[in-house]
CSV table of C-alpha atoms in Angstrom, one decimal:
chain,number,residue,atom,x,y,z
I,40,MET,CA,36.5,-44.0,-51.5
I,41,ASP,CA,33.1,-43.3,-51.4
I,42,LYS,CA,31.7,-39.6,-52.1
I,43,ILE,CA,28.1,-39.1,-50.6
I,44,LYS,CA,25.6,-36.2,-49.9
I,45,TYR,CA,24.9,-34.4,-46.8
I,46,GLY,CA,21.7,-37.0,-45.2
I,47,GLU,CA,23.0,-40.1,-47.7
I,48,PHE,CA,23.2,-41.6,-43.7
I,49,ASP,CA,23.0,-45.1,-44.9
I,50,LYS,CA,26.0,-44.5,-46.9
I,51,ILE,CA,28.9,-43.3,-43.3
I,52,PRO,CA,30.4,-46.8,-42.5
I,53,ASP,CA,30.8,-47.0,-38.7
I,54,PHE,CA,32.8,-44.9,-36.1
I,55,ASN,CA,35.4,-47.5,-34.9
I,56,ASP,CA,38.9,-49.0,-33.2
I,57,ASN,CA,38.8,-49.0,-36.8
I,58,PHE,CA,39.9,-44.7,-38.2
I,59,GLU,CA,40.2,-46.2,-41.8
I,60,ASN,CA,36.4,-46.7,-41.9
I,61,TYR,CA,34.7,-42.8,-43.3
I,62,CYS,CA,33.5,-41.1,-46.4
I,63,ILE,CA,33.5,-38.0,-47.9
I,64,GLU,CA,30.7,-36.1,-47.5
I,65,SER,CA,29.8,-33.0,-50.2
I,66,ASN,CA,28.1,-30.4,-47.8
I,67,ASN,CA,27.7,-26.5,-48.4
I,68,ASN,CA,30.1,-27.4,-51.2
I,69,TYR,CA,32.4,-28.1,-48.0
I,70,LEU,CA,34.3,-32.3,-48.3
I,71,LEU,CA,34.4,-34.2,-45.2
I,72,PRO,CA,36.0,-36.9,-43.4
I,73,ALA,CA,32.4,-38.4,-41.4
I,74,SER,CA,31.7,-41.7,-40.1
I,75,LYS,CA,28.3,-42.6,-37.7
I,76,SER,CA,27.3,-44.2,-34.7
I,77,GLU,CA,23.8,-45.9,-34.5
I,78,SER,CA,23.8,-44.5,-30.5
I,79,TRP,CA,25.9,-42.4,-27.7
I,80,ASP,CA,27.2,-45.7,-26.0
I,81,THR,CA,29.1,-46.9,-29.0
I,82,PHE,CA,30.3,-44.3,-29.3
I,83,LEU,CA,31.4,-42.5,-26.0
I,84,GLN,CA,32.6,-46.1,-25.8
I,85,THR,CA,35.2,-46.0,-29.5
I,86,ILE,CA,36.2,-42.8,-28.1
I,87,ASN,CA,37.6,-44.0,-24.9
I,88,THR,CA,39.8,-46.1,-26.4
I,89,LEU,CA,41.3,-43.3,-29.1
I,90,ASN,CA,41.0,-41.1,-26.7
I,91,GLN,CA,44.1,-42.7,-24.4
I,92,ASN,CA,46.8,-39.6,-25.1
I,93,GLU,CA,43.7,-36.8,-24.2
I,94,ASN,CA,44.8,-35.0,-27.6
I,95,TRP,CA,41.3,-34.7,-29.4
I,96,ILE,CA,38.8,-31.6,-28.7
I,97,PHE,CA,35.4,-32.6,-29.5
I,98,ARG,CA,32.1,-30.4,-30.4
I,99,GLY,CA,28.6,-31.0,-30.6
I,100,GLN,CA,26.0,-29.6,-33.3
I,101,ASN,CA,22.0,-29.6,-33.6
I,102,ASP,CA,22.0,-29.7,-37.1
I,103,GLY,CA,24.5,-31.9,-39.2
I,104,SER,CA,24.1,-29.9,-42.2
I,105,TRP,CA,25.4,-27.0,-40.3
I,106,ASP,CA,28.7,-25.4,-41.3
I,107,LEU,CA,31.2,-25.3,-38.5
I,108,LYS,CA,31.1,-20.8,-38.6
I,109,PRO,CA,30.9,-19.7,-35.6
I,110,SER,CA,27.7,-17.8,-34.5
I,111,LEU,CA,28.7,-14.5,-35.0
I,112,LEU,CA,29.4,-15.3,-38.4
I,113,ARG,CA,26.1,-17.0,-38.9
I,114,LEU,CA,24.7,-13.5,-37.6
I,115,CYS,CA,26.9,-10.7,-39.5
I,116,CYS,CA,28.4,-11.4,-42.9
I,117,ASN,CA,31.9,-10.6,-43.3
I,118,PRO,CA,32.3,-7.9,-40.5
I,119,ASN,CA,35.5,-6.2,-40.0
I,120,GLU,CA,37.9,-5.6,-37.5
I,121,GLN,CA,36.6,-2.4,-36.8
I,122,GLU,CA,32.8,-3.4,-36.0
I,123,PHE,CA,34.0,-6.6,-34.0
I,124,GLN,CA,35.6,-3.2,-31.6
I,125,GLU,CA,32.0,-1.4,-31.0
I,126,MET,CA,30.2,-5.6,-30.8
I,127,LEU,CA,33.0,-6.1,-27.5
I,128,ASN,CA,33.9,-2.5,-26.7
I,129,LEU,CA,29.1,-2.3,-26.2
I,130,PHE,CA,29.8,-5.7,-24.3
I,131,LYS,CA,32.3,-4.5,-22.3
I,132,ASN,CA,30.9,-1.3,-21.2
I,133,THR,CA,27.2,-2.4,-20.3
I,134,LEU,CA,28.8,-5.1,-17.4
I,135,ILE,CA,29.6,-2.3,-16.1
I,136,GLU,CA,26.9,-0.2,-16.5
I,137,MET,CA,24.8,-3.7,-15.0
I,138,GLY,CA,27.9,-3.5,-12.7
I,139,LEU,CA,29.1,-6.7,-13.5
I,140,LYS,CA,32.4,-6.0,-13.1
I,141,LYS,CA,33.9,-9.5,-12.3
I,142,TYR,CA,32.9,-10.0,-16.2
I,143,ARG,CA,35.1,-7.5,-17.7
I,144,ARG,CA,38.2,-8.2,-19.2
I,145,VAL,CA,41.0,-5.9,-20.9
I,146,ASP,CA,42.4,-8.7,-23.1
I,147,ASN,CA,39.9,-8.8,-26.4
I,148,THR,CA,40.3,-12.1,-26.7
I,149,GLN,CA,40.1,-13.3,-22.7
I,150,GLN,CA,36.2,-10.6,-22.9
I,151,TRP,CA,35.3,-13.3,-26.3
I,152,CYS,CA,35.7,-15.6,-24.2
I,153,ILE,CA,33.6,-15.3,-21.3
I,154,ALA,CA,31.3,-13.9,-24.0
I,155,ARG,CA,30.5,-17.1,-25.8
I,156,HIS,CA,30.5,-18.9,-22.9
I,157,TYR,CA,27.7,-16.5,-21.3
I,158,GLY,CA,25.7,-16.8,-24.6
I,159,LEU,CA,26.8,-13.4,-26.9
I,160,PRO,CA,27.4,-14.1,-30.4
I,161,SER,CA,31.4,-14.3,-30.9
I,162,PRO,CA,33.5,-15.0,-33.6
I,163,ALA,CA,34.6,-18.0,-31.7
I,164,LEU,CA,33.8,-21.3,-31.7
I,165,ASP,CA,33.6,-23.0,-29.0
I,166,TRP,CA,34.7,-27.2,-28.1
I,167,SER,CA,35.6,-29.5,-25.5
I,168,TYR,CA,37.6,-31.7,-24.0
I,169,ASP,CA,34.9,-34.0,-23.0
I,170,PRO,CA,33.5,-36.4,-25.3
I,171,ARG,CA,30.6,-36.2,-23.1
I,172,VAL,CA,29.9,-32.1,-23.0
I,173,ALA,CA,30.1,-31.9,-26.7
I,174,LEU,CA,27.4,-34.8,-26.7
I,175,PHE,CA,25.1,-32.5,-24.9
I,176,PHE,CA,25.1,-30.0,-26.1
I,177,ALA,CA,24.1,-31.6,-29.5
I,178,ILE,CA,21.5,-33.4,-27.6
I,179,GLU,CA,20.3,-31.0,-24.9
I,180,ASN,CA,17.0,-29.5,-27.0
I,181,PHE,CA,15.6,-32.9,-28.1
I,182,GLN,CA,11.7,-31.9,-27.8
I,183,THR,CA,12.8,-28.8,-29.2
I,184,THR,CA,14.3,-28.6,-32.1
I,185,THR,CA,12.7,-28.9,-36.2
I,186,ASN,CA,15.7,-30.6,-37.1
I,187,LYS,CA,14.1,-34.8,-37.4
I,188,THR,CA,16.6,-35.9,-39.0
I,189,ARG,CA,18.0,-39.7,-37.3
I,190,TYR,CA,21.5,-38.0,-35.8
I,191,VAL,CA,23.1,-35.4,-35.0
I,192,PRO,CA,27.3,-35.1,-35.7
I,193,ILE,CA,30.2,-34.1,-32.8
I,194,TYR,CA,33.5,-32.9,-34.8
I,195,ILE,CA,37.0,-34.6,-33.6
I,196,PHE,CA,40.0,-32.6,-34.2
I,197,ASP,CA,43.3,-34.3,-32.8
I,198,LYS,CA,44.4,-31.0,-30.7
I,199,SER,CA,48.6,-31.8,-31.3
I,200,ILE,CA,47.4,-31.4,-35.7
I,201,ILE,CA,46.4,-28.2,-34.6
I,202,GLU,CA,49.3,-27.3,-33.1
I,203,LYS,CA,51.4,-28.4,-36.0
I,204,LYS,CA,49.9,-28.1,-38.9
I,205,PHE,CA,47.9,-24.8,-38.7
I,206,LYS,CA,49.2,-23.1,-35.4
I,207,GLU,CA,49.6,-19.9,-38.4
I,208,LEU,CA,46.3,-20.1,-38.8
I,209,ILE,CA,43.9,-21.3,-35.8
I,210,ASN,CA,44.2,-20.0,-32.4
I,211,LEU,CA,43.0,-22.0,-29.5
I,212,TYR,CA,42.6,-20.3,-26.4
I,213,ASP,CA,42.2,-22.8,-23.1
I,214,ASP,CA,42.3,-21.1,-19.7
I,215,GLN,CA,40.9,-23.2,-17.3
I,216,ASP,CA,40.6,-20.6,-14.9
I,217,LEU,CA,39.0,-17.6,-16.7
I,218,ASP,CA,35.8,-18.4,-15.8
I,219,LYS,CA,33.6,-20.8,-13.5
I,220,ARG,CA,31.8,-22.2,-16.7
I,221,ILE,CA,34.4,-22.3,-18.5
I,222,SER,CA,36.4,-25.1,-16.8
I,223,ALA,CA,32.8,-26.8,-15.9
I,224,GLN,CA,32.3,-27.4,-19.8
I,225,LYS,CA,35.9,-28.4,-19.7
I,226,GLY,CA,36.2,-25.6,-22.9
I,227,LEU,CA,38.3,-24.0,-24.9
I,228,LEU,CA,38.1,-21.2,-27.6
I,229,MET,CA,38.9,-21.7,-31.1
I,230,PHE,CA,39.6,-18.0,-32.9
I,231,ILE,CA,40.8,-19.0,-37.0
I,232,LYS,CA,42.4,-16.1,-39.0
I,233,ASN,CA,40.9,-14.1,-40.8
I,234,ASN,CA,37.2,-14.9,-39.8
I,235,GLN,CA,37.7,-18.4,-42.8
I,236,GLN,CA,35.5,-21.4,-41.8
I,237,ILE,CA,37.9,-24.7,-40.6
I,238,GLU,CA,36.3,-26.6,-43.7
I,239,SER,CA,38.5,-23.9,-45.8
I,240,ILE,CA,41.6,-24.8,-44.3
I,241,LEU,CA,41.8,-28.1,-43.6
I,242,GLU,CA,43.6,-30.5,-46.0
I,243,GLU,CA,41.7,-33.1,-48.8
I,244,PRO,CA,39.9,-35.2,-46.5
I,245,ASN,CA,42.1,-38.6,-47.5
I,246,LEU,CA,44.4,-36.8,-45.2
I,247,SER,CA,42.6,-35.2,-43.2
I,248,TYR,CA,40.9,-38.2,-42.1
I,249,LYS,CA,43.5,-38.9,-40.0
I,250,TYR,CA,42.9,-36.2,-37.6
I,251,PHE,CA,40.0,-35.0,-38.2
I,252,ARG,CA,36.1,-36.5,-38.7
I,253,LYS,CA,32.6,-35.8,-38.7
I,254,VAL,CA,30.2,-38.0,-36.7
I,255,TYR,CA,26.8,-38.9,-37.0
I,256,ILE,CA,25.0,-40.0,-33.0
I,257,GLY,CA,21.9,-41.9,-33.3
I,258,ARG,CA,18.8,-40.3,-32.2
I,259,GLU,CA,18.4,-43.3,-30.5
I,260,ASP,CA,17.4,-43.0,-26.8
I,261,THR,CA,17.9,-39.1,-26.8
I,262,LYS,CA,16.8,-38.4,-22.9
I,263,LYS,CA,17.8,-41.7,-21.1
I,264,CYS,CA,21.5,-40.2,-23.3
I,265,LEU,CA,20.9,-37.0,-20.6
I,266,ASN,CA,19.9,-39.3,-17.6
I,267,ASN,CA,22.6,-41.3,-18.5
I,268,LEU,CA,25.5,-37.9,-18.4
I,269,GLU,CA,23.6,-36.6,-15.4
I,270,LYS,CA,23.7,-39.8,-13.1
I,271,ASN,CA,27.3,-40.4,-14.2
I,272,ASN,CA,30.7,-40.3,-11.7
I,273,ASN,CA,31.3,-36.9,-13.1
I,274,PRO,CA,27.8,-36.1,-14.4
I,275,ILE,CA,26.8,-33.1,-17.7
I,276,CYS,CA,24.2,-31.5,-17.1
I,277,LYS,CA,22.6,-27.7,-16.8
I,278,LYS,CA,23.4,-27.9,-13.1
I,279,THR,CA,26.9,-28.6,-13.5
I,280,LEU,CA,28.0,-27.5,-16.6
I,281,TYR,CA,26.2,-23.6,-15.6
I,282,PRO,CA,27.5,-23.5,-12.2
I,283,GLU,CA,26.4,-20.7,-9.7
I,284,SER,CA,24.4,-19.6,-12.1
I,285,ILE,CA,20.5,-19.0,-12.1
I,286,GLU,CA,19.6,-19.1,-15.6
I,287,GLY,CA,22.0,-22.5,-15.2
I,288,ALA,CA,18.8,-23.8,-12.7
I,289,VAL,CA,16.4,-23.2,-14.6
I,290,GLN,CA,17.4,-24.8,-17.4
I,291,TYR,CA,17.9,-27.6,-15.8
I,292,CYS,CA,14.9,-27.1,-13.7
I,293,ASN,CA,13.3,-26.9,-16.9
I,294,PHE,CA,14.2,-30.6,-18.2
I,295,LYS,CA,13.0,-31.8,-14.4
I,296,PHE,CA,9.9,-30.9,-14.7
I,297,GLN,CA,8.9,-32.1,-18.2
I,298,LYS,CA,7.7,-35.4,-16.6
I,299,TYR,CA,4.5,-33.1,-15.2
I,300,PHE,CA,3.8,-30.9,-18.4
I,301,ARG,CA,0.2,-32.2,-19.1
I,302,GLN,CA,-2.7,-30.3,-21.0
I,303,SER,CA,-6.0,-30.6,-19.4
I,304,TYR,CA,-9.6,-31.1,-22.1
I,305,LYS,CA,-12.8,-30.2,-19.4
I,306,ASN,CA,-11.7,-33.2,-16.9
I,307,THR,CA,-9.9,-35.5,-19.2
I,308,THR,CA,-5.8,-34.7,-18.7
I,309,LEU,CA,-3.5,-35.9,-20.9
I,310,MET,CA,0.2,-36.8,-20.2
I,311,THR,CA,1.9,-35.7,-22.7
I,312,ILE,CA,5.7,-37.1,-21.2
I,313,LYS,CA,5.3,-40.4,-19.5
I,314,ASN,CA,3.8,-43.2,-22.1
I,315,ILE,CA,0.2,-43.3,-22.2
I,316,GLU,CA,-1.7,-47.5,-21.0
I,317,PRO,CA,-4.6,-47.4,-23.3
I,318,PRO,CA,-7.9,-47.6,-23.8
I,319,LEU,CA,-6.5,-47.9,-27.5
I,320,PHE,CA,-8.9,-47.1,-30.1
I,321,ASN,CA,-9.3,-50.4,-30.9
I,322,THR,CA,-10.6,-51.7,-26.6
I,323,ILE,CA,-13.5,-49.6,-26.9
I,324,GLU,CA,-16.9,-50.2,-25.6
I,325,LYS,CA,-18.0,-49.2,-29.7
I,326,ASP,CA,-21.3,-49.8,-29.3
I,327,LYS,CA,-21.8,-47.4,-26.6
I,328,TYR,CA,-20.5,-44.3,-28.9
I,329,LYS,CA,-21.0,-43.2,-32.5
I,330,HIS,CA,-19.6,-40.0,-34.2
I,331,PHE,CA,-16.1,-41.3,-33.8
I,332,VAL,CA,-13.5,-38.3,-35.0
I,333,LEU,CA,-8.9,-39.9,-34.4
I,334,LEU,CA,-6.9,-37.0,-34.7
I,335,ASN,CA,-2.7,-38.0,-35.2
I,336,SER,CA,-1.1,-35.0,-33.2
I,337,ARG,CA,1.8,-35.6,-36.3
I,338,GLY,CA,-0.4,-35.1,-39.2
I,339,LEU,CA,-3.5,-33.3,-38.2
I,340,PRO,CA,-6.7,-31.9,-41.0
I,341,VAL,CA,-7.2,-27.8,-41.5
I,342,ASN,CA,-10.5,-28.4,-41.4
I,343,CYS,CA,-12.9,-30.7,-38.6
I,344,VAL,CA,-15.1,-33.6,-39.1
I,345,LYS,CA,-17.9,-32.4,-38.9
I,346,CYS,CA,-18.7,-28.0,-39.7
I,347,ASP,CA,-17.5,-25.9,-42.3
I,348,LYS,CA,-14.4,-25.3,-39.4
I,349,ARG,CA,-10.7,-24.8,-41.2
I,350,TYR,CA,-7.7,-24.6,-40.2
I,351,ASP,CA,-5.0,-22.0,-41.3
I,352,ASN,CA,-1.3,-22.7,-40.5
I,353,GLU,CA,-1.0,-19.9,-36.8
I,354,GLN,CA,-3.8,-22.2,-36.0
I,355,LEU,CA,-3.5,-25.1,-36.5
I,356,SER,CA,-2.3,-28.1,-32.9
I,357,LEU,CA,-4.4,-30.8,-31.0
I,358,GLU,CA,-5.6,-28.5,-28.6
I,359,ALA,CA,-7.8,-26.2,-30.8
I,360,PHE,CA,-9.4,-29.6,-32.6
I,361,ILE,CA,-9.2,-31.0,-29.0
I,362,ASN,CA,-11.9,-28.3,-27.7
I,363,HIS,CA,-13.7,-27.8,-31.5
I,364,TYR,CA,-14.9,-31.5,-31.1
I,365,LEU,CA,-15.9,-30.7,-27.6
I,366,LEU,CA,-18.1,-28.1,-28.6
I,367,HIS,CA,-19.3,-30.4,-31.5
I,368,GLY,CA,-20.6,-32.4,-27.8
I,369,MET,CA,-18.6,-34.8,-28.1
I,370,GLN,CA,-15.7,-36.8,-25.3
I,371,ILE,CA,-12.2,-38.1,-25.5
I,372,ILE,CA,-12.7,-41.9,-25.2
I,373,GLY,CA,-8.8,-43.1,-25.8
I,374,LEU,CA,-5.4,-41.7,-26.3
I,375,ARG,CA,-2.4,-43.0,-27.0
I,376,GLU,CA,0.7,-41.5,-26.3
I,377,GLU,CA,4.6,-42.5,-28.6
I,378,GLN,CA,7.2,-41.7,-28.6
I,379,SER,CA,9.4,-42.4,-31.2
I,380,GLN,CA,13.7,-42.6,-31.4
I,381,ASP,CA,14.7,-38.4,-31.6
I,382,GLY,CA,12.7,-38.5,-29.0
I,383,SER,CA,10.0,-36.4,-29.7
I,384,ILE,CA,5.8,-37.0,-28.2
I,385,ASN,CA,3.7,-38.6,-31.0
I,386,ILE,CA,-0.2,-38.8,-29.9
I,387,LEU,CA,-3.1,-40.5,-30.2
I,388,VAL,CA,-6.6,-39.5,-29.6
I,389,THR,CA,-9.7,-40.7,-30.2
I,390,LEU,CA,-13.2,-38.9,-29.4
I,391,GLY,CA,-17.0,-40.0,-29.8
I,392,ILE,CA,-20.5,-39.2,-27.9
I,393,SER,CA,-22.8,-41.3,-26.8
I,394,LYS,CA,-25.7,-43.3,-29.1
I,395,ASP,CA,-28.6,-41.0,-27.1
I,396,LYS,CA,-26.7,-37.8,-27.3
I,397,GLU,CA,-26.2,-36.1,-30.8
I,398,ILE,CA,-23.9,-33.7,-32.3
I,399,ILE,CA,-24.3,-30.2,-31.8
I,400,LYS,CA,-23.5,-28.4,-35.8
I,401,ASN,CA,-23.7,-25.0,-35.4
I,402,ILE,CA,-21.1,-24.5,-33.1
I,403,ASN,CA,-19.8,-20.8,-32.6
I,404,SER,CA,-15.7,-21.0,-32.8
I,405,SER,CA,-12.9,-19.6,-32.5
I,406,ILE,CA,-10.9,-21.1,-31.3
């Protein structure tokens, strides 16, 4: 079986009905069976075929380079039982002090489950019975993520094998009646004995591939995927995954508000979400202007081409450059928006100054 390093996506075989298609990925000193689907809809179709008996559970992550490590263990190296208990007691006491007794549980496992599903770091990994939920959590932050690789990972694990092979090491907690949020996300929590990582207790990939797989999903049409998940008969979105929650309503509207977002520069508005049509640079009546400047939001220079203004990394932004060139007397005369495969937006802006005007050389700008 082929062995690859993380990031060699072109060498990963397709995830399809032939479950024997996989390679062995080496990442962070662990070896895992890996496959890929170029599109989210192909992945869901394959899963529907595979998961006829509904034995599989799913977990989506934004970054394929991350280990399968619970959030608390990423932040707190080798915590002991006393520290776990102190943290949990703090959470329980805070709930009481803030009048949130309905979220208080006597059982520690139940309390960690509540904590995790409301965003508190915990020693458990959250999984879902619904692959669409895992897909949603893998891609939901596509516009703000710093990870710009072409794929996001979704892990799939045969729950029946966990109960047979790993029952002494893995504790799955899936009480759907514990909380409405857990039920909405079809969630279950995975606790591993002695805070081990899943990667360290799996069998060799040539055995584990039959019940465990890391499937890379192409980021193409990410926004379309989110809209499709919401329009499904059983919709998946912030509003449905966080029921009776003000934070769910806020996060849902944050996504929907994006179509209204824009940035304004002295009577000129740049839409940063909707695709912008011409004027493009090659359609501008060049005989009317002089001193052209073309700005690319993805690759800005560090200095102004008209004066000695220089930006440091904290100041460097498309807005800063546009405002600075406006002070030079230039105006926006063309713009174009491009959307990459990962859903991020790139903006090209052309500025110029009329032939009957002169560039203002000496400007005092802190922008």
